[in-house]
mmCIF file of C-alpha atoms and ligand atoms in Angstrom:
data_model
loop_
_atom_site.group_PDB
_atom_site.id
_atom_site.type_symbol
_atom_site.label_atom_id
_atom_site.label_comp_id
_atom_site.label_asym_id
_atom_site.label_seq_id
_atom_site.Cartn_x
_atom_site.Cartn_y
_atom_site.Cartn_z
ATOM 1 C CA MET A 14 131.031 69.450 112.312
ATOM 2 C CA LYS A 15 129.175 71.355 109.426
ATOM 3 C CA PHE A 16 129.238 75.071 109.640
ATOM 4 C CA ILE A 17 125.628 76.387 109.169
ATOM 5 C CA THR A 18 124.115 79.896 109.297
ATOM 6 C CA VAL A 19 120.481 80.433 109.648
ATOM 7 C CA ASP A 20 118.041 83.179 108.662
ATOM 8 C CA PHE A 21 117.575 85.943 111.186
ATOM 9 C CA ASP A 22 114.547 85.043 113.504
ATOM 10 C CA LYS A 23 113.446 86.457 116.848
ATOM 11 C CA LYS A 24 113.248 82.992 118.382
ATOM 12 C CA TYR A 25 116.999 82.926 118.687
ATOM 13 C CA ASN A 26 118.436 84.429 121.745
ATOM 14 C CA ARG A 27 120.466 87.670 121.159
ATOM 15 C CA GLU A 28 120.482 89.116 124.591
ATOM 16 C CA ARG A 29 123.963 87.700 125.739
ATOM 17 C CA PHE A 30 125.692 88.622 122.427
ATOM 18 C CA SER A 31 128.635 90.842 123.137
ATOM 19 C CA CYS A 32 131.453 91.770 120.696
ATOM 20 C CA SER A 33 133.900 94.550 121.168
ATOM 21 C CA HIS A 34 131.666 97.197 119.393
ATOM 22 C CA ASP A 35 128.411 98.451 120.995
ATOM 23 C CA SER A 36 127.237 99.491 117.647
ATOM 24 C CA LEU A 37 127.375 95.920 116.359
ATOM 25 C CA ASN A 38 125.729 94.469 119.532
ATOM 26 C CA ASN A 39 122.952 97.225 119.363
ATOM 27 C CA TYR A 40 122.440 96.473 115.677
ATOM 28 C CA LEU A 41 121.815 92.783 116.461
ATOM 29 C CA LYS A 42 119.496 93.394 119.416
ATOM 30 C CA ARG A 43 117.528 96.633 118.221
ATOM 31 C CA GLN A 44 117.873 97.121 114.540
ATOM 32 C CA ALA A 45 118.087 93.742 112.953
ATOM 33 C CA THR A 46 114.500 92.898 113.092
ATOM 34 C CA LYS A 47 113.283 96.154 111.655
ATOM 35 C CA GLU A 48 115.832 96.103 108.868
ATOM 36 C CA SER A 49 114.986 92.336 107.942
ATOM 37 C CA LYS A 50 111.283 93.206 107.861
ATOM 38 C CA ALA A 51 111.728 96.278 105.702
ATOM 39 C CA GLY A 52 113.922 94.208 103.255
ATOM 40 C CA LEU A 53 116.938 96.576 103.858
ATOM 41 C CA ALA A 54 119.326 93.785 104.968
ATOM 42 C CA LYS A 55 119.285 90.036 105.086
ATOM 43 C CA VAL A 56 120.798 89.035 108.466
ATOM 44 C CA TYR A 57 122.380 85.435 108.913
ATOM 45 C CA LEU A 58 123.026 84.070 112.309
ATOM 46 C CA LEU A 59 125.424 81.550 113.688
ATOM 47 C CA VAL A 60 123.730 79.999 116.829
ATOM 48 C CA ASN A 61 124.932 77.370 119.430
ATOM 49 C CA THR A 62 123.129 74.352 120.696
ATOM 50 C CA SER A 63 121.179 76.571 123.287
ATOM 51 C CA ASN A 64 119.855 78.656 120.282
ATOM 52 C CA GLU A 65 121.977 81.614 121.570
ATOM 53 C CA VAL A 66 123.180 83.775 118.586
ATOM 54 C CA ILE A 67 127.246 83.626 118.737
ATOM 55 C CA GLY A 68 127.859 85.324 115.473
ATOM 56 C CA TYR A 69 126.175 87.097 112.672
ATOM 57 C CA TYR A 70 126.531 89.048 109.405
ATOM 58 C CA SER A 71 124.341 91.115 107.203
ATOM 59 C CA LEU A 72 124.022 91.542 103.337
ATOM 60 C CA SER A 73 122.394 94.133 101.272
ATOM 61 C CA SER A 74 122.132 95.046 97.631
ATOM 62 C CA SER A 75 124.387 97.998 96.728
ATOM 63 C CA GLU A 76 126.287 99.905 93.922
ATOM 64 C CA LEU A 77 129.759 100.699 93.728
ATOM 65 C CA PRO A 78 130.383 104.029 92.022
ATOM 66 C CA LYS A 79 132.734 103.704 89.030
ATOM 67 C CA ASP A 80 135.147 106.701 90.476
ATOM 68 C CA CYS A 81 135.829 104.389 93.392
ATOM 69 C CA ILE A 82 137.110 101.490 91.477
ATOM 70 C CA PRO A 83 140.953 101.052 91.122
ATOM 71 C CA ASP A 84 142.221 100.991 87.374
ATOM 72 C CA VAL A 85 143.436 97.355 87.762
ATOM 73 C CA MET A 86 139.752 96.264 88.425
ATOM 74 C CA LEU A 87 138.217 98.790 86.103
ATOM 75 C CA LYS A 88 140.139 97.315 83.159
ATOM 76 C CA LYS A 89 138.465 94.050 83.479
ATOM 77 C CA LEU A 90 134.927 95.583 83.599
ATOM 78 C CA PRO A 91 132.891 96.858 80.522
ATOM 79 C CA LYS A 92 132.925 100.529 79.954
ATOM 80 C CA GLY A 93 129.968 102.854 79.981
ATOM 81 C CA TYR A 94 128.629 102.279 83.575
ATOM 82 C CA THR A 95 128.525 104.931 86.275
ATOM 83 C CA GLY A 96 128.309 102.300 88.952
ATOM 84 C CA TYR A 97 128.507 98.601 89.190
ATOM 85 C CA PRO A 98 126.255 96.206 91.003
ATOM 86 C CA ALA A 99 127.637 95.268 94.281
ATOM 87 C CA ILE A 100 126.647 93.367 97.699
ATOM 88 C CA LEU A 101 127.368 95.310 100.882
ATOM 89 C CA LEU A 102 128.649 93.136 103.739
ATOM 90 C CA GLY A 103 127.194 95.632 106.250
ATOM 91 C CA ARG A 104 128.108 93.906 109.568
ATOM 92 C CA LEU A 105 129.969 90.863 110.652
ATOM 93 C CA ALA A 106 130.675 89.969 114.273
ATOM 94 C CA VAL A 107 131.410 87.094 116.675
ATOM 95 C CA THR A 108 130.468 87.245 120.424
ATOM 96 C CA LYS A 109 133.680 87.724 122.694
ATOM 97 C CA ASN A 110 133.650 84.258 124.306
ATOM 98 C CA GLU A 111 133.827 82.591 120.864
ATOM 99 C CA THR A 112 136.362 84.725 119.158
ATOM 100 C CA GLY A 113 139.857 83.090 118.095
ATOM 101 C CA LYS A 114 138.274 79.752 117.296
ATOM 102 C CA GLY A 115 137.866 80.253 113.472
ATOM 103 C CA LEU A 116 134.325 81.374 113.510
ATOM 104 C CA GLY A 117 134.783 84.827 112.253
ATOM 105 C CA GLY A 118 136.570 83.441 109.241
ATOM 106 C CA GLU A 119 133.873 80.827 108.695
ATOM 107 C CA LEU A 120 131.178 83.356 108.847
ATOM 108 C CA LEU A 121 133.020 85.506 106.315
ATOM 109 C CA VAL A 122 133.488 82.627 103.943
ATOM 110 C CA ASP A 123 129.852 81.658 104.366
ATOM 111 C CA ALA A 124 128.877 85.280 103.471
ATOM 112 C CA ILE A 125 131.239 85.327 100.506
ATOM 113 C CA HIS A 126 129.851 81.912 99.277
ATOM 114 C CA ARG A 127 126.147 83.490 99.493
ATOM 115 C CA CYS A 128 127.306 86.364 97.560
ATOM 116 C CA VAL A 129 128.882 84.323 94.679
ATOM 117 C CA ILE A 130 125.839 82.136 94.521
ATOM 118 C CA HIS A 131 123.673 85.276 94.305
ATOM 119 C CA SER A 132 125.855 86.523 91.447
ATOM 120 C CA LEU A 133 124.903 83.423 89.467
ATOM 121 C CA SER A 134 121.328 84.521 89.141
ATOM 122 C CA ILE A 135 121.493 88.450 89.606
ATOM 123 C CA GLY A 136 124.300 90.388 88.052
ATOM 124 C CA THR A 137 126.768 91.297 90.851
ATOM 125 C CA CYS A 138 130.445 91.867 90.334
ATOM 126 C CA VAL A 139 131.850 92.936 93.716
ATOM 127 C CA ILE A 140 131.414 92.404 97.506
ATOM 128 C CA MET A 141 132.239 95.583 99.639
ATOM 129 C CA ILE A 142 132.827 96.374 103.289
ATOM 130 C CA ASP A 143 133.525 99.364 105.407
ATOM 131 C CA PRO A 144 135.612 97.870 108.221
ATOM 132 C CA ILE A 145 134.767 99.328 111.662
ATOM 133 C CA ASP A 146 138.474 99.657 112.575
ATOM 134 C CA GLU A 147 142.016 99.008 111.620
ATOM 135 C CA SER A 148 141.852 95.635 113.329
ATOM 136 C CA ALA A 149 138.771 94.628 111.318
ATOM 137 C CA THR A 150 140.762 95.774 108.120
ATOM 138 C CA LYS A 151 143.491 93.431 108.852
ATOM 139 C CA PHE A 152 140.966 90.638 109.406
ATOM 140 C CA TYR A 153 139.472 91.268 106.019
ATOM 141 C CA GLU A 154 142.882 91.417 104.271
ATOM 142 C CA LYS A 155 143.488 87.908 105.408
ATOM 143 C CA PHE A 156 140.456 86.926 103.187
ATOM 144 C CA MET A 157 141.708 88.831 100.271
ATOM 145 C CA PHE A 158 139.761 91.984 100.353
ATOM 146 C CA LYS A 159 141.536 94.855 98.953
ATOM 147 C CA ARG A 160 141.557 98.335 100.382
ATOM 148 C CA LEU A 161 140.376 101.127 97.979
ATOM 149 C CA PRO A 162 142.739 103.953 97.363
ATOM 150 C CA ASP A 163 141.785 107.067 99.267
ATOM 151 C CA SER A 164 139.119 105.270 101.264
ATOM 152 C CA ASP A 165 138.749 102.769 104.082
ATOM 153 C CA ARG A 166 136.374 100.715 101.952
ATOM 154 C CA MET A 167 137.354 97.187 100.917
ATOM 155 C CA LEU A 168 136.509 95.108 97.958
ATOM 156 C CA LEU A 169 136.402 91.521 96.835
ATOM 157 C CA HIS A 170 135.826 91.033 93.066
ATOM 158 C CA ILE A 171 133.508 88.299 92.236
ATOM 159 C CA ASP A 172 135.331 86.769 89.230
ATOM 160 C CA PHE A 173 136.055 83.430 87.620
ATOM 161 C CA ASN A 174 138.777 82.543 90.384
ATOM 162 C CA LEU A 175 136.240 83.244 93.269
ATOM 163 C CA ARG A 176 133.554 81.243 91.536
ATOM 164 C CA SER A 177 135.995 78.480 90.843
ATOM 165 C CA HIS A 178 137.064 78.489 94.527
ATOM 166 C CA PHE A 179 133.507 77.415 95.406
ATOM 167 C CA GLY A 180 133.255 74.924 92.515
ATOM 168 C CA LEU A 181 130.929 77.282 90.731
ATOM 169 C CA GLU A 182 132.688 77.370 87.366
HETATM 170 C C1 LIG B 217 136.901 90.392 113.751
HETATM 171 C C2 LIG B 217 136.326 89.005 114.254
HETATM 172 C C3 LIG B 217 134.976 88.959 113.425
HETATM 173 C C4 LIG B 217 137.154 87.982 114.099
HETATM 174 O O1 LIG B 217 136.528 86.730 114.576
HETATM 175 P P1 LIG B 217 137.277 85.449 115.040
HETATM 176 O O2 LIG B 217 136.404 84.310 115.287
HETATM 177 O O3 LIG B 217 138.131 85.890 116.232
HETATM 178 O O4 LIG B 217 138.267 85.179 113.847
HETATM 179 P P2 LIG B 217 138.921 83.792 113.444
HETATM 180 O O5 LIG B 217 139.374 83.051 114.648
HETATM 181 O O6 LIG B 217 138.005 83.114 112.545
HETATM 182 O O7 LIG B 217 140.222 84.221 112.778
HETATM 183 C C5 LIG B 217 140.494 84.021 111.277
HETATM 184 C C6 LIG B 217 141.848 84.505 110.917
HETATM 185 O O8 LIG B 217 141.681 85.950 111.056
HETATM 186 C C7 LIG B 217 142.696 86.338 112.067
HETATM 187 N N1 LIG B 217 142.252 87.479 112.649
HETATM 188 C C8 LIG B 217 141.295 87.506 113.514
HETATM 189 N N2 LIG B 217 140.936 88.615 114.059
HETATM 190 C C9 LIG B 217 141.909 89.507 113.451
HETATM 191 C C10 LIG B 217 142.350 90.814 113.636
HETATM 192 N N3 LIG B 217 141.511 91.714 114.496
HETATM 193 N N4 LIG B 217 143.302 91.415 113.122
HETATM 194 C C11 LIG B 217 143.966 90.448 112.050
HETATM 195 N N5 LIG B 217 143.776 89.222 112.038
HETATM 196 C C12 LIG B 217 142.725 88.726 112.533
HETATM 197 C C13 LIG B 217 143.117 85.266 112.765
HETATM 198 O O9 LIG B 217 144.295 85.202 113.330
HETATM 199 C C14 LIG B 217 142.942 84.110 111.771
HETATM 200 O O10 LIG B 217 143.936 83.876 111.067
HETATM 201 P P3 LIG B 217 144.706 82.510 110.817
HETATM 202 O O11 LIG B 217 143.734 81.786 109.947
HETATM 203 O O12 LIG B 217 145.988 82.904 109.878
HETATM 204 O O13 LIG B 217 144.886 81.922 112.114
HETATM 205 C C15 LIG B 217 135.789 89.290 115.782
HETATM 206 O O14 LIG B 217 136.995 89.402 116.447
HETATM 207 C C16 LIG B 217 134.804 90.267 115.979
HETATM 208 O O15 LIG B 217 133.647 89.989 116.022
HETATM 209 N N6 LIG B 217 135.364 91.491 116.342
HETATM 210 C C17 LIG B 217 134.385 92.594 116.612
HETATM 211 C C18 LIG B 217 133.576 93.047 115.525
HETATM 212 C C19 LIG B 217 134.372 93.444 114.252
HETATM 213 O O16 LIG B 217 135.415 93.961 114.453
HETATM 214 N N7 LIG B 217 133.768 92.974 113.169
HETATM 215 C C20 LIG B 217 134.337 93.352 111.728
HETATM 216 C C21 LIG B 217 134.183 94.637 111.486
HETATM 217 S S1 LIG B 217 132.636 94.990 110.588
#
């Protein structure tokens, strides 16, 4: 079965969505409509055959301040910038009944793929996330996100290797 996410739309049923973090449930049910309309975040949904939302993530334009970037990555970037164009993966969650089936991983890869495609038309060099807890950090580590020194924030550099992974080089 092909894994497909769809644009946020109120026609999809969000009421039964329940992951282990209330803030992520509330965002989907109460904030996602407003944020989508205002252009603050683009929310993508994974829905089942009954049109119920079983997973989602959100993406927004952002900037990564230069001071936060580890030297190893900074070396690969041109100098003279105070910050670098980034995409914030603001939220990502799978409803409890559907966890452990690979959907969270597929959602994350779908989000990364969208970011890489975006970077082909609008300068963007990094995907960042602020994991909600230590367990989420471990999940993102599985997908090559690196934790910044002195911060909980994690990064994935959009580089030649990542573009190649998606056949975009
Ligand atoms: C974190 C979450 C998205 C994972 O979703 P999931 O559908 O259970 O994940 P998957 O089944 O796709 O797992 C993919 C891989 O990550 C691993 N994994 C999943 N959750 C993990 C966790 N909490 N810690 C470490 N590894 C984890 C799986 O073992 C699997 O590894 P494998 O491929 O080697 O077997 C889901 O549990 C969730 O929504 N949690 C609550 C919200 C949250 O924490 N969101 C992220 C923070 S913003």
